[in-house]
Structure formats: structure tokens, C-alpha cells
Backbone as ProteinMPNN parsed JSONL, in Angstrom:
{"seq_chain_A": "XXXXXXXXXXXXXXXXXXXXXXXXXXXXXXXXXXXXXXXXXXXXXXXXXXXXXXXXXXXXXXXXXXXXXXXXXXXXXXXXXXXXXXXXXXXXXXXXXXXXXXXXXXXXXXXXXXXXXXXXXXXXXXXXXXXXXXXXXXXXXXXXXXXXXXXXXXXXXXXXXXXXXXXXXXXXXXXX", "coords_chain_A": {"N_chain_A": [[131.542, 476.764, 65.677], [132.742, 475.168, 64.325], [134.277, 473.376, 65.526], [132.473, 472.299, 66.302], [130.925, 470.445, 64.479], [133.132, 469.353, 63.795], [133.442, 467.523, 66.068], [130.921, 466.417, 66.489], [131.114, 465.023, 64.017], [133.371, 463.258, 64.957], [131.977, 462.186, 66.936], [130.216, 460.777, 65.617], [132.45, 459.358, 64.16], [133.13, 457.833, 66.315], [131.018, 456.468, 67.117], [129.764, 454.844, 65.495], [132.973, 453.407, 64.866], [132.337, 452.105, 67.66], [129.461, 450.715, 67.04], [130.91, 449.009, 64.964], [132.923, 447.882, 66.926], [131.39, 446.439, 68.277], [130.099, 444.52, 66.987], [132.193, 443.169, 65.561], [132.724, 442.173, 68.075], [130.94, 440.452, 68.764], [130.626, 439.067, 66.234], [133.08, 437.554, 66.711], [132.65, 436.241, 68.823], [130.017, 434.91, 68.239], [132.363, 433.129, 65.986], [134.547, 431.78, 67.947], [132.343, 430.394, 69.59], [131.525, 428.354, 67.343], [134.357, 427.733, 66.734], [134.749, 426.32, 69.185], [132.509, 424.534, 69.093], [133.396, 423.292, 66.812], [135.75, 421.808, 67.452], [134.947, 420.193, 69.33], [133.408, 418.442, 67.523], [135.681, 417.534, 66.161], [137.133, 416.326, 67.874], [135.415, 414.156, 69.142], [135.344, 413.255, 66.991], [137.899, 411.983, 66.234], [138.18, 410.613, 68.698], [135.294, 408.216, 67.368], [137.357, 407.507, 65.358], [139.523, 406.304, 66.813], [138.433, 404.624, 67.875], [136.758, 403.327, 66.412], [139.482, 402.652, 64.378], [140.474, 400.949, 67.168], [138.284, 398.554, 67.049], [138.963, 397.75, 64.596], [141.732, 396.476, 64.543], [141.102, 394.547, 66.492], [139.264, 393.321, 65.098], [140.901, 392.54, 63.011], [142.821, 390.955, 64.374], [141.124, 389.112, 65.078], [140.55, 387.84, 62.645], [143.05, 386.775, 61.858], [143.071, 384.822, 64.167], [141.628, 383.369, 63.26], [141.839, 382.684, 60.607], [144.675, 381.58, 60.925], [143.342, 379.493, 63.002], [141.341, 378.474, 61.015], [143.642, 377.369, 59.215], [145.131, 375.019, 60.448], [142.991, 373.705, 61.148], [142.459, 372.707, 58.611], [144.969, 371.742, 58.433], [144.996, 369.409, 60.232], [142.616, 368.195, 59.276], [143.768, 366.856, 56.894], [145.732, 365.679, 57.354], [144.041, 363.535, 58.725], [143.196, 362.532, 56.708], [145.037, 361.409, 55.668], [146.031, 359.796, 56.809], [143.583, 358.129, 57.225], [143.552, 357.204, 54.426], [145.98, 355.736, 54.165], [145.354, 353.669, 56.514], [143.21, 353.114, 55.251], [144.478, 351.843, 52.795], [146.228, 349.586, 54.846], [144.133, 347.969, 55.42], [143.062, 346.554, 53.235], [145.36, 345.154, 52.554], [145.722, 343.926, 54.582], [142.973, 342.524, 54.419], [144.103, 341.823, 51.553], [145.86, 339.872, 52.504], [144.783, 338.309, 54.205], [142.461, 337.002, 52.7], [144.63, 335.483, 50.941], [145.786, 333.827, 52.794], [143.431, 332.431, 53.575], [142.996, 330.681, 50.957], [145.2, 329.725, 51.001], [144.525, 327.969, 53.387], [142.469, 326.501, 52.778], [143.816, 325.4, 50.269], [145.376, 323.756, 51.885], [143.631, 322.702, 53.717], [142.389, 320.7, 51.264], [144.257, 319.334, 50.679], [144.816, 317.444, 52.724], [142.786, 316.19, 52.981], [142.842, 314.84, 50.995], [145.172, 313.729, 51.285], [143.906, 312.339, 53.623], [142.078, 310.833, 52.401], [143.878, 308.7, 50.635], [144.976, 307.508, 52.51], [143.08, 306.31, 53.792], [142.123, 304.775, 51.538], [145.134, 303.107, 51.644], [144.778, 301.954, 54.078], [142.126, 300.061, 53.862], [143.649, 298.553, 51.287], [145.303, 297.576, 52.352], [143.948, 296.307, 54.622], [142.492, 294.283, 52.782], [144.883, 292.971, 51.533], [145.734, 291.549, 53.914], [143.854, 290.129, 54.79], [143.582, 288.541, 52.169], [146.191, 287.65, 52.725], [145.971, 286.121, 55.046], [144.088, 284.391, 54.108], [145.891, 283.351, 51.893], [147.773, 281.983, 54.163], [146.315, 280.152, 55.207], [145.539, 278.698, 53.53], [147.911, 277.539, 52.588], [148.551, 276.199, 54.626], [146.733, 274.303, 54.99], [147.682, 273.047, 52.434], [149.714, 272.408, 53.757], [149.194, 270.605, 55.368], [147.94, 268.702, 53.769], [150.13, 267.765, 52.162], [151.685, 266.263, 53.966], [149.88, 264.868, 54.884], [149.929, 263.288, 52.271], [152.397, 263.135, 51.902], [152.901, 260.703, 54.124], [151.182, 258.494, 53.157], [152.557, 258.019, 51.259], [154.934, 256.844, 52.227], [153.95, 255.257, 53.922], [152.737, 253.089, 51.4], [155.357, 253.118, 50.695], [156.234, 251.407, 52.677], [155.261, 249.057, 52.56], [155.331, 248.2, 49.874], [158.172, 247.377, 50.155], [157.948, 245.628, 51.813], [156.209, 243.935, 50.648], [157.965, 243.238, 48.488], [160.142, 242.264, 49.955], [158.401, 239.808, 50.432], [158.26, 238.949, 48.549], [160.327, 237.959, 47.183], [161.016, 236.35, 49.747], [159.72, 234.275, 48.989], [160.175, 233.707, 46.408], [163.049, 232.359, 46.972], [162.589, 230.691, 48.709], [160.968, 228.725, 46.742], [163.322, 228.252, 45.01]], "CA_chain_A": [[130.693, 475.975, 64.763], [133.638, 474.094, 62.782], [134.401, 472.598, 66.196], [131.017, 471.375, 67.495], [130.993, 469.803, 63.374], [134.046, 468.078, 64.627], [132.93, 467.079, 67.031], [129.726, 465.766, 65.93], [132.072, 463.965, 63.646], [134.2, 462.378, 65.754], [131.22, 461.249, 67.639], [129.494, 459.445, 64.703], [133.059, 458.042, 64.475], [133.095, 456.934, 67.693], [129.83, 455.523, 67.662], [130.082, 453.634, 64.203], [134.016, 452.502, 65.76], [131.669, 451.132, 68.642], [129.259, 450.027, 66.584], [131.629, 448.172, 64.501], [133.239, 446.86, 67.895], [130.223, 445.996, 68.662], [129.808, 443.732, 65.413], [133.519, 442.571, 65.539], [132.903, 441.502, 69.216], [129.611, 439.635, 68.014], [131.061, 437.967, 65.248], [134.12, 437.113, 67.23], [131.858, 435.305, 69.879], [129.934, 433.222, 67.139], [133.075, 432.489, 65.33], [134.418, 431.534, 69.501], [131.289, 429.41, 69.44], [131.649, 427.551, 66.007], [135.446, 427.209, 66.678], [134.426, 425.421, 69.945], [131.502, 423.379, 68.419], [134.321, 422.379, 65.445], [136.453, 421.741, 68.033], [134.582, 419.272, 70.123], [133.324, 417.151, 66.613], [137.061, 416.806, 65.587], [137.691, 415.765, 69.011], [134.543, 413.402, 68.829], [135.597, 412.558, 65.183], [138.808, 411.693, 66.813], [137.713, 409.051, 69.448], [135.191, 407.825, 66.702], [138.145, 407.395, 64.539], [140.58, 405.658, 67.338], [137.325, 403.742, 68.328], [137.16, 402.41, 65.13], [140.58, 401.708, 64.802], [140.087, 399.365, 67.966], [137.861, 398.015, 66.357], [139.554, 397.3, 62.988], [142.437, 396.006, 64.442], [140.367, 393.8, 67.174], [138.597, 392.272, 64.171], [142.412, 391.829, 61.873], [143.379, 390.02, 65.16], [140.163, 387.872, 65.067], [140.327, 387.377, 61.494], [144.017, 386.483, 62.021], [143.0, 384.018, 64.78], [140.681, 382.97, 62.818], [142.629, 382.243, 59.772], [144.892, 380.568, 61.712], [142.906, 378.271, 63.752], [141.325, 377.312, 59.74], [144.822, 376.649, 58.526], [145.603, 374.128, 62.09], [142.105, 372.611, 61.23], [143.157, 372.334, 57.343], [146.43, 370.527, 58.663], [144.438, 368.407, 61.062], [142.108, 367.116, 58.256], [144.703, 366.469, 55.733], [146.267, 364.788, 58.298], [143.367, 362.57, 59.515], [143.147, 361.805, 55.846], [146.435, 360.749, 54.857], [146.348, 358.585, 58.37], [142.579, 357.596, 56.886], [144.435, 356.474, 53.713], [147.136, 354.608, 54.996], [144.438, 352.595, 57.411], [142.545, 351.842, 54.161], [145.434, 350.762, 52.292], [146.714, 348.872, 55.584], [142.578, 347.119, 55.726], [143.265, 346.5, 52.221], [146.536, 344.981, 52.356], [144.868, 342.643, 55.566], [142.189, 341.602, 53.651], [144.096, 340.647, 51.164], [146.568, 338.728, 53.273], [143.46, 337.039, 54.871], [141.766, 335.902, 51.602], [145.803, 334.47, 50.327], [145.821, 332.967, 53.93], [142.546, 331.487, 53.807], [142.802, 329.979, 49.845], [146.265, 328.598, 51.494], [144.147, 327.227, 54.964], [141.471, 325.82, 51.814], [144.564, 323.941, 49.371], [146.331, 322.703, 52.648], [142.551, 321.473, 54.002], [142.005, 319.67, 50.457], [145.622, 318.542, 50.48], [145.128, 316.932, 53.932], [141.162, 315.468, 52.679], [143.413, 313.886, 49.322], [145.786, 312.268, 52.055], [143.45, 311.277, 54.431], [141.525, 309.734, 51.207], [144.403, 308.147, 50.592], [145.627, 306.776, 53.622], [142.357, 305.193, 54.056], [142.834, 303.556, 50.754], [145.822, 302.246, 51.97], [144.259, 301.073, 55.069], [141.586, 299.418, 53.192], [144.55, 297.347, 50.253], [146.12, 296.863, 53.564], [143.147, 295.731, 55.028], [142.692, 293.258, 51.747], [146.088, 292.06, 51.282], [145.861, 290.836, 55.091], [142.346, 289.1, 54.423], [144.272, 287.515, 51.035], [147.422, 286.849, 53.202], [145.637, 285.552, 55.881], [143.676, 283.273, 52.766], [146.618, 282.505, 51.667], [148.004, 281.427, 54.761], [145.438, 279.067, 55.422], [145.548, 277.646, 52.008], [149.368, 277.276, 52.501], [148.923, 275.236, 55.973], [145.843, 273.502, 54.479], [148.47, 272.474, 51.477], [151.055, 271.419, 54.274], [148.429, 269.473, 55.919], [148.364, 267.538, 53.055], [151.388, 266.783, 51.632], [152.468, 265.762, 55.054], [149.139, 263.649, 54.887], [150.085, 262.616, 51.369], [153.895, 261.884, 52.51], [152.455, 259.723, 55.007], [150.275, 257.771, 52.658], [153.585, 257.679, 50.502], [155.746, 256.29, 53.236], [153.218, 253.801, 53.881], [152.635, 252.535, 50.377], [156.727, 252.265, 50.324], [156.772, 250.428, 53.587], [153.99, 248.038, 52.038], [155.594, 247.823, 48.685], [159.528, 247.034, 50.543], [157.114, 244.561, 52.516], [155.356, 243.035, 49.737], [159.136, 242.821, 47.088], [160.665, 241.179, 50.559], [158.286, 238.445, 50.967], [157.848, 237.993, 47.182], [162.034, 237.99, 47.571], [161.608, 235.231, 50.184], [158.696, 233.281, 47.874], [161.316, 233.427, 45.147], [164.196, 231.669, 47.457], [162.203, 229.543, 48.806], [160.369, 227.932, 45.369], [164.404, 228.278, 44.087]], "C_chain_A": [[131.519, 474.866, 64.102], [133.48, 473.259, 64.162], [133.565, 471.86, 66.521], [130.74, 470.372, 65.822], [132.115, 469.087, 63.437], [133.763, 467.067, 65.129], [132.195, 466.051, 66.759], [130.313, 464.685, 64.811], [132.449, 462.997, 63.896], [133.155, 461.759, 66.612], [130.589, 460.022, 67.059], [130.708, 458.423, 64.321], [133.007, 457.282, 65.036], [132.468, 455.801, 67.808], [129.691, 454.5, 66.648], [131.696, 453.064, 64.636], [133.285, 451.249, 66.974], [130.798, 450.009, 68.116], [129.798, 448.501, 65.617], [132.529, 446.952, 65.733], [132.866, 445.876, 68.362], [130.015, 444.517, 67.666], [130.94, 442.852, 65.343], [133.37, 441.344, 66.494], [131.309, 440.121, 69.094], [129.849, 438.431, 67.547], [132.684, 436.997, 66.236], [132.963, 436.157, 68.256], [131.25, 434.305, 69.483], [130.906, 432.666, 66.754], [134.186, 431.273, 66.791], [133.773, 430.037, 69.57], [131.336, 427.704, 68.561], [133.129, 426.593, 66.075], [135.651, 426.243, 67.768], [133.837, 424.025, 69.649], [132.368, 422.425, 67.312], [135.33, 421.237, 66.7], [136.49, 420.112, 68.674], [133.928, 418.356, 68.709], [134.141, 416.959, 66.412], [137.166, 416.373, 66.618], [136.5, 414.209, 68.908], [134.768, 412.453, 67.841], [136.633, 411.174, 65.782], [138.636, 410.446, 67.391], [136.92, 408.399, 68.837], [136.361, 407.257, 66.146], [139.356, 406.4, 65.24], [139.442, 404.644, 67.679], [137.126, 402.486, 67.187], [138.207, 402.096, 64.524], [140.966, 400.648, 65.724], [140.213, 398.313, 67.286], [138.438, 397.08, 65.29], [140.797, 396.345, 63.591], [142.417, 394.887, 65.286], [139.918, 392.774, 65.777], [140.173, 392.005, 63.332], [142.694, 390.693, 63.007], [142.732, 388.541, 65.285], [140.372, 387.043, 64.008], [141.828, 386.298, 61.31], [143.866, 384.776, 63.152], [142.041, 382.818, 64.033], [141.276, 381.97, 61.4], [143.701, 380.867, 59.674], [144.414, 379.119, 62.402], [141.87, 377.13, 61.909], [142.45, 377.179, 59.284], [145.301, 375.154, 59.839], [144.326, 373.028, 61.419], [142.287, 371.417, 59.648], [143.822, 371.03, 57.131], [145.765, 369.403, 58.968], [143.537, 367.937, 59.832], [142.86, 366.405, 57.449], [145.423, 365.47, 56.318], [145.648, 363.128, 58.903], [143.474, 361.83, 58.266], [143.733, 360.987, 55.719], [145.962, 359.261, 55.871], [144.73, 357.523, 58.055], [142.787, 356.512, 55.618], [145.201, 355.126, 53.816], [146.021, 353.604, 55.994], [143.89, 351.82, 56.249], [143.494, 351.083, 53.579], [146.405, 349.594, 53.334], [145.292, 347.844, 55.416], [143.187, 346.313, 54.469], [144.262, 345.456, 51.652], [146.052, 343.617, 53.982], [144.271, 342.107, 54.689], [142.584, 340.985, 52.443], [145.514, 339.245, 51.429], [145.713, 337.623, 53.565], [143.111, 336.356, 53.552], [143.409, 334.906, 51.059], [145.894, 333.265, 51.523], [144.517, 331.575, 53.72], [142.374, 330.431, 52.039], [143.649, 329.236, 50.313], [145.297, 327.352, 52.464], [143.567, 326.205, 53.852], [142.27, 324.866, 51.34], [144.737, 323.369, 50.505], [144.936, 321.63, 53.183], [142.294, 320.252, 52.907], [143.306, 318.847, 50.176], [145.209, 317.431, 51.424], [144.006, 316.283, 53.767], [141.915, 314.597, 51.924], [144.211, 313.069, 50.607], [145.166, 311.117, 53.22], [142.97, 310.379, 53.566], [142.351, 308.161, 50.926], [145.023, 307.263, 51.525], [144.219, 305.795, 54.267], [142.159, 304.009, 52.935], [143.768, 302.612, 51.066], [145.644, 301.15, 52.986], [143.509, 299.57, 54.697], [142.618, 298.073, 52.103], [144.929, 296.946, 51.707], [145.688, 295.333, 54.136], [142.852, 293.9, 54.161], [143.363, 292.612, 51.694], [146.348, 291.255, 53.04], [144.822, 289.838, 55.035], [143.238, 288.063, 53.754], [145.58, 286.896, 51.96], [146.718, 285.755, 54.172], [144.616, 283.595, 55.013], [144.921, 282.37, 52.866], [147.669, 281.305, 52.813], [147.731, 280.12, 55.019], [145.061, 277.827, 54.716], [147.059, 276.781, 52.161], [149.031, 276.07, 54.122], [147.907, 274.069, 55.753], [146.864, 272.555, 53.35], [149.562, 271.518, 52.284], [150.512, 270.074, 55.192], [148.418, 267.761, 55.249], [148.988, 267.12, 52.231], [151.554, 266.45, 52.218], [151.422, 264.335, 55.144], [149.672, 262.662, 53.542], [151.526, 261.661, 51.069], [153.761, 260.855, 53.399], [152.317, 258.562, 54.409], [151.72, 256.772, 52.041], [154.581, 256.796, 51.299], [155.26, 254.909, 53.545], [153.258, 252.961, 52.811], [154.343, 251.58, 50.009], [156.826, 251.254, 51.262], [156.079, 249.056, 53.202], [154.65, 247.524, 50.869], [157.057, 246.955, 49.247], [158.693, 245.652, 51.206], [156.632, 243.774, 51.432], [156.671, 242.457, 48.275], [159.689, 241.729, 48.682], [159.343, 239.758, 50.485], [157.825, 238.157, 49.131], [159.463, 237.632, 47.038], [161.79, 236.493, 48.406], [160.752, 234.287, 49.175], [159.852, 232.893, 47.255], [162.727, 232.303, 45.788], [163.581, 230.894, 47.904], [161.701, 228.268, 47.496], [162.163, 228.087, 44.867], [165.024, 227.597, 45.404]], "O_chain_A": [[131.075, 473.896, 63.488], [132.595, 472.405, 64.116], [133.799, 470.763, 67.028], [130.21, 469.306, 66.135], [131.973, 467.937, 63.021], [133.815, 465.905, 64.725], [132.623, 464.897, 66.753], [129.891, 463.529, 64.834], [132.146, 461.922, 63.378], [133.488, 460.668, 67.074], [130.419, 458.885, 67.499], [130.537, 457.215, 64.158], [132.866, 456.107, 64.7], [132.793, 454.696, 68.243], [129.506, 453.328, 66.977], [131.567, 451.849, 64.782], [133.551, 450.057, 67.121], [130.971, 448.819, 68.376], [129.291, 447.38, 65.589], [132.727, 445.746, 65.585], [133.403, 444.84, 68.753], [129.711, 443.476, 68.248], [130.68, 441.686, 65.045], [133.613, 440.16, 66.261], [131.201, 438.99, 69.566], [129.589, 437.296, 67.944], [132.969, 435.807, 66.108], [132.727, 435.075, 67.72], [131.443, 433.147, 69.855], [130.821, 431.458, 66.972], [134.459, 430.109, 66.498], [134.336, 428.943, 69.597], [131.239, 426.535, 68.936], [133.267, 425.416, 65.741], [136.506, 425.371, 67.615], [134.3, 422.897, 69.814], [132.145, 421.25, 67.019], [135.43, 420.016, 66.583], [137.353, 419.234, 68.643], [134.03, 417.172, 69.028], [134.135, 415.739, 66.249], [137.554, 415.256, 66.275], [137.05, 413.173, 68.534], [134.502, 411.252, 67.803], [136.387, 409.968, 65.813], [138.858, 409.377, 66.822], [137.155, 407.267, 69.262], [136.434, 406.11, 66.589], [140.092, 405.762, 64.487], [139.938, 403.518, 67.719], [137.293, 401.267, 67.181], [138.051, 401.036, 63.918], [141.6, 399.651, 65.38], [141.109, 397.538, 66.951], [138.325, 395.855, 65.242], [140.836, 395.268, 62.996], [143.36, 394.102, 65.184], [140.307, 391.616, 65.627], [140.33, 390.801, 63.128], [142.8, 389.534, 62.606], [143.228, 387.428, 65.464], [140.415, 385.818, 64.119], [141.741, 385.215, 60.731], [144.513, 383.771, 62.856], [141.896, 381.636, 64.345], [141.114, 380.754, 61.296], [143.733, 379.838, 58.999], [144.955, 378.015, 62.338], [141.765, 375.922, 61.696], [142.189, 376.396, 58.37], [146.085, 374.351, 59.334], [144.546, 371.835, 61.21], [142.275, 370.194, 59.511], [143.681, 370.015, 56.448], [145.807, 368.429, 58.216], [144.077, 366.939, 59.354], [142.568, 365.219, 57.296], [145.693, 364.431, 55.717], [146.233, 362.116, 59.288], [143.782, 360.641, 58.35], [143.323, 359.83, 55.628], [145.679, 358.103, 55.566], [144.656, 356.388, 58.527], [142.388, 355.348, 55.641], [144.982, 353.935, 53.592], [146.368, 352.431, 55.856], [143.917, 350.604, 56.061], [143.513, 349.859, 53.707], [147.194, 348.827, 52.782], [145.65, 346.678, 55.25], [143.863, 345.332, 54.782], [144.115, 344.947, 50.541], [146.312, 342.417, 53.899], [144.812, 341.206, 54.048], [141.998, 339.995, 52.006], [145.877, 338.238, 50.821], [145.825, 336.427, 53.298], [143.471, 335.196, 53.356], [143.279, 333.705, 50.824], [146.035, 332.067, 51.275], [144.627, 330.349, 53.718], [141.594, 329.479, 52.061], [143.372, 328.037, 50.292], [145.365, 326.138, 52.276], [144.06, 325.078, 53.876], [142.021, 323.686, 51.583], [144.275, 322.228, 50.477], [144.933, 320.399, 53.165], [142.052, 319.105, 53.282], [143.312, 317.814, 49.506], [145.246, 316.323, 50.89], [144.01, 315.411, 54.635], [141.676, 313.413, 52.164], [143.895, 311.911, 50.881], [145.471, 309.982, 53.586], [143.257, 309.192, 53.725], [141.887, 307.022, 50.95], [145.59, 306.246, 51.125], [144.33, 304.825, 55.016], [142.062, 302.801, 53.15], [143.52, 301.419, 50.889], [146.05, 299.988, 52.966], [143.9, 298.437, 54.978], [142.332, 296.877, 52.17], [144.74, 295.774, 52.034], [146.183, 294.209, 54.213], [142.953, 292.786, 54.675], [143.015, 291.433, 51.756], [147.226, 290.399, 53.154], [145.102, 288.664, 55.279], [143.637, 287.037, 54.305], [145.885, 285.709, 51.845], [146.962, 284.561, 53.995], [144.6, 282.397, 55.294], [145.118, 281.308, 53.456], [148.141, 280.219, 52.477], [148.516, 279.173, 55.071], [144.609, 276.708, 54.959], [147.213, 275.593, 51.875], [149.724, 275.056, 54.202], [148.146, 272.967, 56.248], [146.778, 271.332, 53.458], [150.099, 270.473, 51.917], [151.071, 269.039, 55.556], [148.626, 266.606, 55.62], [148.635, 266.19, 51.505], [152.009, 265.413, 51.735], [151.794, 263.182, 55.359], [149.818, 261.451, 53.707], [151.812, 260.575, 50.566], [154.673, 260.029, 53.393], [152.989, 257.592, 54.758], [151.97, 255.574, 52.173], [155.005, 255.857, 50.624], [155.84, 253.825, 53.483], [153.832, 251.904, 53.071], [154.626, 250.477, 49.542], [157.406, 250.219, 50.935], [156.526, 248.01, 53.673], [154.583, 246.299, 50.762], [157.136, 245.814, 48.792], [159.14, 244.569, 50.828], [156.86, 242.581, 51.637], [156.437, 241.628, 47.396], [159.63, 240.507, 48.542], [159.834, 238.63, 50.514], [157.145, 237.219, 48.714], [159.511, 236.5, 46.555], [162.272, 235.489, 47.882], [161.439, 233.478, 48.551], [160.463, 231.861, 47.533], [163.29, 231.542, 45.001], [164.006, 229.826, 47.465], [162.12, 227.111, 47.479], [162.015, 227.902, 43.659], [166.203, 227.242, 45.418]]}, "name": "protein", "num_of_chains": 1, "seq": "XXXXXXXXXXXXXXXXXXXXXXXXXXXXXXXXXXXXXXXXXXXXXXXXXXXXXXXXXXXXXXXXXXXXXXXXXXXXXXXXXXXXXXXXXXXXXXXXXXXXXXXXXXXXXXXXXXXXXXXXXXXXXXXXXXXXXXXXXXXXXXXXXXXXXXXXXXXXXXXXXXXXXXXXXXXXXXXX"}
């Protein structure tokens, strides 16, 4: 009797040991399961996580290129400026060469109007004092015309008068 109460014992051990194996081996198979399922989202997580690192460092590279190519364009404006600058102050620096040029081209034209003015004045007294010379010329050969006529007259009158004392000269020697 003690034995077969042993027994009977050791069987409900047994069978609660099994049962419990039973339960162990259970839970061990979900936890199996779970530690799989964890397994494969950290792994998942994982390539997410290097995926988006790509990513991140795809876009720093862009942003980088990017950065870059606005600092180049930066230069290049600042650049066009300055060189936009410098053209105006070269236009600037023409135009006003041109306007000093052209007030010069203006005095030297009214310089060169005042001498032609003048040089036709001169033409003109020129013109005059050749008229008056040419006057006077004419007056002067008109004058020699006649003194030469009036030395004539004179020449005569003496040869007439030497003519008229000789024969009153011979009158006189003869009546004496």
C-alpha cells in the first residue's frame, strides 16, 4: 500500500514534470518565435537605418554640391558686377572724354569761324586798299599827265618869252 502511494506519487510527479515540460517547451517555442520575429525587425530596423543613412549622406553630398555650386555662382555674380562696374565707370569716363572732345571740336570750330571772319575782312581792306591804290594810281598818272602837260606849256611860254626879250633885245639895238 505505502508503495503503490509512491508510486501514485511519483506518477503525479511525473506527469505535472511533463506537464510542466510541456509548458516550458510551449513557452520556449513562443519565446523561439518572438525572438525570431524581434530578430528579423532589428534586422529590418537595421537596413531601414543604413537605408536612411544613404540617404542622409546622399542628400549632405547634394546639399554640399549644392552649396558649392551657390558659392561659384555668388563668385560669378560679384564678379560680373565688379567687371559691370568698371564698364560703367570706363562708359563714364568715355562719355566724358567725348563731351571734353567735342566742347574742344566746338572752341576750335568757332576759333576757325573767328579766323575765317577775319581773313575775309582782310580780304575785303585788301580788296579796298587795292580799289584806293588802284584810285590812287590813276590820280597819280592823271597828275603826271599834267604836269608834264603843264611843263610843256611852261617850256613853251619860256621859249616865247626868250623869243619875245631877244627880239625886243634886237628892237633896242637897233633904235640905239
Amino acid at each position: 500500500l505505502e508503495f503503490r502511494r509512491e508510486k501514485e506519487e511519483l506518477q503525479k510527479r511525473l506527469q505535472s514534470i511533463e506537464e510542466a515540460k510541456l509548458e516550458g517547451d510551449q513557452n520556449l517555442s513562443e519565446l523561439s518565435s518572438k525572438f525570431q520575429e524581434q530578430e528579423e525587425a532589428l534586422k529590418a530596423a537595421k537596413q531601414a537605418n543604413e537605408e536612411k543613412e544613404i540617404q542622409t549622406q546622399e542628400a549632405k553630398t547634394k546639399t554640399a554640391t549644392l552649396q558649392k555650386q551657390l558659392e561659384e555662382q555668388e563668385e560669378a555674380l560679384k564678379e560680373a558686377k565688379q567687371a559691370n562696374e568698371e564698364k560703367e565707370i570706363q562708359t563714364q569716363e568715355e562719355k566724358t572724354k567725348t563731351a571734353a572732345l567735342q566742347k574742344q571740336l566746338e572752341e576750335q570750330d568757332a576759333a576757325l569761324q573767328e579766323a575765317k571772319q577775319a581773313i575775309e575782312e582782310k580780304i575785303v581792306q585788301h580788296q579796298e586798299e587795292q580799289t584806293k591804290s588802284a584810285a590812287l594810281q590813276a590820280q597819280l598818272e592823271e597828275s603826271q599827265l599834267q604836269s608834264t602837260a603843264y611843263k610843256q606849256e611852261a617850256d613853251k611860254l619860256l621859249a616865247e618869252k626868250e623869243e619875245a626879250q631877244n627880239e625886243l633885245k634886237s628892237l633896242e639895238e637897233a633904235k640905239s
